[in-house]
Short mmCIF file of C-alpha atoms and ligand atoms in Angstrom, two decimals:
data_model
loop_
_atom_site.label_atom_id
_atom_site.label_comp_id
_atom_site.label_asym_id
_atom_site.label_seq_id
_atom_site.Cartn_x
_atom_site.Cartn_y
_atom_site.Cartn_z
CA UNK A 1 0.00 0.00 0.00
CA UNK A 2 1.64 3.04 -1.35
CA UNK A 3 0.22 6.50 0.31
CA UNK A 4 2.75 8.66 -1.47
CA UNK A 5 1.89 12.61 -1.26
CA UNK A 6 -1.25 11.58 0.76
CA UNK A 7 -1.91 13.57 4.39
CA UNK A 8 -3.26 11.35 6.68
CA UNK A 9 -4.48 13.07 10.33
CA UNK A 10 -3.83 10.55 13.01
CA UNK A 11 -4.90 11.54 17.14
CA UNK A 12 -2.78 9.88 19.75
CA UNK A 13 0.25 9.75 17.07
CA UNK A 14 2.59 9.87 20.39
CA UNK A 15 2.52 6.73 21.56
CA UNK A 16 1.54 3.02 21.32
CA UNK A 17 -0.82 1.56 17.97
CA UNK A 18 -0.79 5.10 16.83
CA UNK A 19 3.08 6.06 16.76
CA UNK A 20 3.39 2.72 14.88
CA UNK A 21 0.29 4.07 12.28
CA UNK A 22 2.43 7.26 11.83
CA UNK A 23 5.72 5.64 11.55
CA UNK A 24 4.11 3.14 9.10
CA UNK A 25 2.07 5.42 7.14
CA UNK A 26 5.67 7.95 6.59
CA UNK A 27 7.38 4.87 5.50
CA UNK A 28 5.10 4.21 3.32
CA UNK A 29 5.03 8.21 1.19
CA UNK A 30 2.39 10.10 3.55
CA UNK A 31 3.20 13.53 5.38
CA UNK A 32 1.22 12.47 9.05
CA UNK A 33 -0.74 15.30 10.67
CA UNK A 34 -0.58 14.23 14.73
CA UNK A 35 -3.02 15.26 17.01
CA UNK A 36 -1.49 14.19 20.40
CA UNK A 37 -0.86 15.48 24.15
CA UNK A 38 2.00 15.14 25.72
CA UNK A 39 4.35 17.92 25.01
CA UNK A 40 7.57 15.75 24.88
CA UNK A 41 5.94 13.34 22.04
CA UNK A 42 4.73 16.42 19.94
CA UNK A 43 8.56 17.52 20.12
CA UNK A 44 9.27 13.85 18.86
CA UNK A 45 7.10 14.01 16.48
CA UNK A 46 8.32 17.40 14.79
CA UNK A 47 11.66 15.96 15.04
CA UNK A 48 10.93 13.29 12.21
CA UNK A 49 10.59 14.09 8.62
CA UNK A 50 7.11 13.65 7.48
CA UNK A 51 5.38 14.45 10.62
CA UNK A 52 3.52 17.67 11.78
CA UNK A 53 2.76 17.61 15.45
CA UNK A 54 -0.39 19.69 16.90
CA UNK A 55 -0.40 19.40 20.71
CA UNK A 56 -3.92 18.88 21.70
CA UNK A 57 -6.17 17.57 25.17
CA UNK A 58 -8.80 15.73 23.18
CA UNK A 59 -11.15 15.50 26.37
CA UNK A 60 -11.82 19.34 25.07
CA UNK A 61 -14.55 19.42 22.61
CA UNK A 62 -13.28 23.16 21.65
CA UNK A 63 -9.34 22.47 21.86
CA UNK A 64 -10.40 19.45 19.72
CA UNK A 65 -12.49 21.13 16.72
CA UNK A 66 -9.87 23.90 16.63
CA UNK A 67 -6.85 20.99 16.34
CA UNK A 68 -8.94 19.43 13.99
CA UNK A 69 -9.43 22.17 11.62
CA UNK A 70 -5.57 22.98 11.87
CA UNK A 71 -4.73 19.82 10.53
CA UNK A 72 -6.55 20.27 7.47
CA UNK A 73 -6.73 19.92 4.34
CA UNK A 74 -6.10 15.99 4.99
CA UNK A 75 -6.73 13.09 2.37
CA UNK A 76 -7.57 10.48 5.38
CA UNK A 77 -8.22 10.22 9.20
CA UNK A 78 -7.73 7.47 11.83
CA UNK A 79 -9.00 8.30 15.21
CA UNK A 80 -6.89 5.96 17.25
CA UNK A 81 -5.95 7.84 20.65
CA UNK A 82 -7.72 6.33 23.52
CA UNK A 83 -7.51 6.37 27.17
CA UNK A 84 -8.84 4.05 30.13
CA UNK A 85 -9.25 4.03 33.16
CA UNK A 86 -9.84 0.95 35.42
CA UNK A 87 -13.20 0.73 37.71
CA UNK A 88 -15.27 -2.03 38.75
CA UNK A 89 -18.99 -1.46 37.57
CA UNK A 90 -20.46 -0.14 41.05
CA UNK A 91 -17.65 1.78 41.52
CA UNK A 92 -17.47 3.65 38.18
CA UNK A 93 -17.36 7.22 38.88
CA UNK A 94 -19.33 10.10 36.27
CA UNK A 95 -15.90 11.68 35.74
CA UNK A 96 -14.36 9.20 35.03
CA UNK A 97 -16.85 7.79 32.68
CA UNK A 98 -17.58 11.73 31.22
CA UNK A 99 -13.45 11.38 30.48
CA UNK A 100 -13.30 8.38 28.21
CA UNK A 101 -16.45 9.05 26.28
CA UNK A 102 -15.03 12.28 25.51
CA UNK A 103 -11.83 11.20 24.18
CA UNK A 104 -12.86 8.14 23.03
CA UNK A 105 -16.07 8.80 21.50
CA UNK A 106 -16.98 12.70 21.30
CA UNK A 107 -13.88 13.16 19.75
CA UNK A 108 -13.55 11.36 16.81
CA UNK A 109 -17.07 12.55 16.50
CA UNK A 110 -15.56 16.44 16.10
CA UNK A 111 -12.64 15.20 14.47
CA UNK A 112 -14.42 13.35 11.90
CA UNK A 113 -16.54 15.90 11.35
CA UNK A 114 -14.03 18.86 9.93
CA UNK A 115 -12.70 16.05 8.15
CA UNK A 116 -15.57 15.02 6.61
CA UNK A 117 -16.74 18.62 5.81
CA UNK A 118 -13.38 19.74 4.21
CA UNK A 119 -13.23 17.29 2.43
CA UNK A 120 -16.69 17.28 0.78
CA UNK A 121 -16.40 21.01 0.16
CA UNK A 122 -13.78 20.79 -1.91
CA UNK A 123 -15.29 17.68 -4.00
CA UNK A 124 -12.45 15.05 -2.95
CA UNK A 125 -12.66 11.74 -1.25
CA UNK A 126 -11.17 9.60 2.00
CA UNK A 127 -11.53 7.26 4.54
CA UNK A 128 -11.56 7.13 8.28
CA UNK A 129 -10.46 4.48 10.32
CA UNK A 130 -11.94 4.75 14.23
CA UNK A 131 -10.05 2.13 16.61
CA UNK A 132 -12.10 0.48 18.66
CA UNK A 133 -11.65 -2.47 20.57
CA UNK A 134 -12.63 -5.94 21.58
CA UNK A 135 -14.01 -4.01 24.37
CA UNK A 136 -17.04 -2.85 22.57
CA UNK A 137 -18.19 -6.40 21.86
CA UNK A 138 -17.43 -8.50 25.39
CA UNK A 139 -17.86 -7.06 28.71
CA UNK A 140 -14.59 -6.62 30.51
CA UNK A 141 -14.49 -6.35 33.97
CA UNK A 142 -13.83 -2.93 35.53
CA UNK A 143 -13.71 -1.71 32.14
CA UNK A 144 -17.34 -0.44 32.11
CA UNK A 145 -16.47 3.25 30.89
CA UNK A 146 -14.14 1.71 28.56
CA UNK A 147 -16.78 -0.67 27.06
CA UNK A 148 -19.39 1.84 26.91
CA UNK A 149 -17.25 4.65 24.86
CA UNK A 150 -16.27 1.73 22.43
CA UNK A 151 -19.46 0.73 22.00
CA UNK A 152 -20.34 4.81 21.34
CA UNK A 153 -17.12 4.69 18.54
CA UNK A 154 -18.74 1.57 17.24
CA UNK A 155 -22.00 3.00 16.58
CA UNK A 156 -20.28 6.31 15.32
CA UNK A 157 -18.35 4.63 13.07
CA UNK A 158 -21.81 2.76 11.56
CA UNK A 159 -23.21 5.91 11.38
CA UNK A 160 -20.65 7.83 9.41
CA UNK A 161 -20.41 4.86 6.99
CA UNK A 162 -23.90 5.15 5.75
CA UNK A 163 -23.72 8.98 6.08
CA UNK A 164 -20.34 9.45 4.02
CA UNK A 165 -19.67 6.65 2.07
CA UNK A 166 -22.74 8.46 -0.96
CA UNK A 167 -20.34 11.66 -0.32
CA UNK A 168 -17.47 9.57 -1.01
CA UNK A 169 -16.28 8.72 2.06
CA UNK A 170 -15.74 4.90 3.83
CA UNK A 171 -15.84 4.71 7.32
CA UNK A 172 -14.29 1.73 9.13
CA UNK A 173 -13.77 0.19 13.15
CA UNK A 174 -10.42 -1.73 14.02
CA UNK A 175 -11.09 -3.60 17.21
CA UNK A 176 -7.27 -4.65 18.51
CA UNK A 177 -7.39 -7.36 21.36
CA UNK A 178 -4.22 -6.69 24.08
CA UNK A 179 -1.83 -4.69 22.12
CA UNK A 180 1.86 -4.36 23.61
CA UNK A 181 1.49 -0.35 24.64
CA UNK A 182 2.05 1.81 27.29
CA UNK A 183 -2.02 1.97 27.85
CA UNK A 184 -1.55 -2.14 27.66
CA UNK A 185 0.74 -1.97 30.66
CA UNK A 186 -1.88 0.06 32.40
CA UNK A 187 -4.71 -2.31 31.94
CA UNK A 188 -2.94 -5.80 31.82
CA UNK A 189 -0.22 -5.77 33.96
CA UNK A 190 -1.73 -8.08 36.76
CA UNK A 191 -0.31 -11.49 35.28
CA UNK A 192 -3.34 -13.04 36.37
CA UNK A 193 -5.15 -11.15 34.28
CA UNK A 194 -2.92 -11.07 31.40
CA UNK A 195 -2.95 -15.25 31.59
CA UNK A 196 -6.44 -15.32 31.85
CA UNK A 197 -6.70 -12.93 28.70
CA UNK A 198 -4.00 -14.86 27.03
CA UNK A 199 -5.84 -18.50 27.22
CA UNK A 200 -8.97 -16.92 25.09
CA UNK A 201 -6.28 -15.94 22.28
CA UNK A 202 -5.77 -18.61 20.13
CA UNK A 203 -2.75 -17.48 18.04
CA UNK A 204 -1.06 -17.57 21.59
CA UNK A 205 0.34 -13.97 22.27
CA UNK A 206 -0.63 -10.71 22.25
CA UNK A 207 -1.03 -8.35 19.49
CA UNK A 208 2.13 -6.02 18.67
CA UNK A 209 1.50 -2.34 17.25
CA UNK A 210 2.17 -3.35 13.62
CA UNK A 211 -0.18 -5.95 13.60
CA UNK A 212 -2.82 -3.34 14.30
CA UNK A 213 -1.36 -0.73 12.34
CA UNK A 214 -1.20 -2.65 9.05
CA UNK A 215 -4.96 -3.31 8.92
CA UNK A 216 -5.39 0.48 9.45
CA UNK A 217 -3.77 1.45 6.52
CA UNK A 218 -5.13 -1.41 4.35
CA UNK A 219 -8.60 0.13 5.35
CA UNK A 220 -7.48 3.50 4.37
CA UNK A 221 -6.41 2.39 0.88
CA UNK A 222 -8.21 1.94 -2.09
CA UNK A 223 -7.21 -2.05 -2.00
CA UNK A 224 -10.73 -1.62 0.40
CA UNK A 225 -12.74 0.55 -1.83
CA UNK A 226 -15.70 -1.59 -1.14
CA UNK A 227 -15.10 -2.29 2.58
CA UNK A 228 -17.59 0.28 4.58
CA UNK A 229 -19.36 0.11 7.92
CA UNK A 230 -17.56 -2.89 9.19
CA UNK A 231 -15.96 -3.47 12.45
CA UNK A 232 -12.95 -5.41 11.92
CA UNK A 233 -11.26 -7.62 14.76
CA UNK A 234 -7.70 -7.86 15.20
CA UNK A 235 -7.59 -10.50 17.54
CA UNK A 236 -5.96 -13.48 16.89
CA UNK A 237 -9.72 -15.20 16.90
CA UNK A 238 -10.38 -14.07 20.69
CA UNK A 239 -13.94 -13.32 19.33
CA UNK A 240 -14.61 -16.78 17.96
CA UNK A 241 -13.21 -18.66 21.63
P1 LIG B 301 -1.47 4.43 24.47
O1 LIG B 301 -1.93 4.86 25.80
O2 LIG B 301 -0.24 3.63 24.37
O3 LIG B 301 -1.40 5.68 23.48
C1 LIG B 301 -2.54 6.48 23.35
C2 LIG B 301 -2.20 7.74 22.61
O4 LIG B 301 -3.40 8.56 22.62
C3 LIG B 301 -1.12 8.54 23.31
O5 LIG B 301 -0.31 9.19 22.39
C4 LIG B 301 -1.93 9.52 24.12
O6 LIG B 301 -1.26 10.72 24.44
C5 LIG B 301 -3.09 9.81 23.19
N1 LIG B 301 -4.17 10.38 23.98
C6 LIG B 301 -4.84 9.79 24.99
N2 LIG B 301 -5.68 10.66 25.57
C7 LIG B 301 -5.53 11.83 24.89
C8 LIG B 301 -6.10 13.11 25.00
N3 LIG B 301 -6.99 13.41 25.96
N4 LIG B 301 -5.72 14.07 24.14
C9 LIG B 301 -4.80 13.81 23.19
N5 LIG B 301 -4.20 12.63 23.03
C10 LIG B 301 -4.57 11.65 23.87
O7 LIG B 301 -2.69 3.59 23.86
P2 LIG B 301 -2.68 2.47 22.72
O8 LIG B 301 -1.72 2.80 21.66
O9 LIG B 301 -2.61 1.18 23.39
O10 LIG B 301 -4.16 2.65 22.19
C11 LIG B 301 -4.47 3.24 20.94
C12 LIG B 301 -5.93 2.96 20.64
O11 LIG B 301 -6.13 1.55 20.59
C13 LIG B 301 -6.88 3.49 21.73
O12 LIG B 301 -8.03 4.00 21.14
C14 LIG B 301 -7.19 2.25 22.55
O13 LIG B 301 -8.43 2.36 23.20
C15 LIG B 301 -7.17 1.19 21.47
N6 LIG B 301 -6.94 -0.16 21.96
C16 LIG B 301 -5.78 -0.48 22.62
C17 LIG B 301 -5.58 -1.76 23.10
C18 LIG B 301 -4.34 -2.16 23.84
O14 LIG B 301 -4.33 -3.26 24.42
N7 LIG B 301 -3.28 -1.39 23.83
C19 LIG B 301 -6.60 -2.81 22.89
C20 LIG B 301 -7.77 -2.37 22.18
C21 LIG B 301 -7.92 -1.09 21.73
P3 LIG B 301 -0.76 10.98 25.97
O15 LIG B 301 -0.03 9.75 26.40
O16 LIG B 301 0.10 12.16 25.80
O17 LIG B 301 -2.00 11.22 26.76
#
């Protein structure tokens, strides 16, 4: 997949499945437009050729349209930052849960949206790629914010296919099982856990941040010109055991 003079706006460039998207994606011929956070990755990010950094705090719907206009004009989106935060059902707190929609959910929703509008006023067409995650299908325990704002992206994501895709523009979910990241660490670093997780997996390991990434771009390019609306898994068949 060649994406030679192509732009392609990717949030949460600074780490994890999204660094490896941007680092792919240059590789490959595209200039990236990063919407990220931390100050020290945005300075990474401007170091490398190909890369534009726009520091960001996605939680803010305003911060976030602004960013999102900045980054344009762009010839495809993925929406892959994320966050999580780890509460048991009952204990699940509205902040925490107003946090991870917003990031998670609201803003794609804003990002996708300048997208989407730039690009349909000036005639051209893309593709977005949300990341989601297995998350949105199974109930996780003390993941019920997490769940819920995937679930959100999911239905987004449906929504923008059918919407777009007459305009010109596909719309497509990535759902990664555990991918080896920092937010991995966060969530899965009980080995209980992790084993537990591991067992339902059966390629036997974990996913890695290329494995993830390359679906991404395949979904961007025109090799899927007729893939819309679907949410892909990127599992190793956890969803079938
Ligand atoms: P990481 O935590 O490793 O990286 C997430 C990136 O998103 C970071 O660059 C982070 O920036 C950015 N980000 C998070 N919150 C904000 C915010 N408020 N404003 C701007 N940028 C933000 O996560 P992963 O790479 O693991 O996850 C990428 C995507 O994949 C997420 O959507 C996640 O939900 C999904 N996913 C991940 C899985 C996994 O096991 N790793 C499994 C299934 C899905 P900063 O660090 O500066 O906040």
């Amino acid at each position: 997949m060649e994406f030679k003079g192509k732009t392609v706006i990717v949030t949460g460039a600074g780490k994890g499945i999204g660094r490896e998207i941007a680092r792919m994606l240059i590789e490959r011929g595209a200039h990236v437009v990063a919407l990220t956070r931390s100050v020290a990755d945005v300075e990474a990010l401007r170091g490398e050729s190909g890369c534009r950094a726009i520091q960001v705090d996605l939680a803010d719907a305003d911060a976030t349209r602004e960013a999102a206009i900045a980054a344009l004009p762009a010839d495809f989106l993925v929406n892959c930052a994320g966050t999580t935060e780890l509460q048991p059902f009952l204990e699940t707190t509205v902040e925490a849960f107003d946090r991870l929609v917003a990031v998670n959910t609201r803003a794609p929703m804003i990002v996708g949206q300048e997208y989407a509008r730039s690009l349909i006023k000036d005639g051209r067409h893309g593709a977005i790629v949300n990341v989601s995650s297995v998350a949105s299908f199974i109930g996780i325990p003390d993941h019920a914010a997490y769940c819920a704002s995937k679930g959100g992206l999911d239905g987004l994501t449906r929504v923008m296919a059918k919407e777009l895709a007459p305009r010109g523009i596909r719309a497509n979910g990535v759902h990664p099982t555990v991918t080896m990241t920092p937010m991995a660490v966060k969530a899965w670093s009980d080995p209980e856990k992790a084993a537990g997780m591991m067992k339902r997996i059966p390629v036997g390991r974990f996913a890695e941040p290329a494995d993830i990434a390359e679906i991404v771009l395949f979904l961007l390019s025109d090799e899927a010109a007729m893939v819309n609306g679907i949410s892909m898994p990127v599992d190793g068949g956890y969803m079938i055991a």
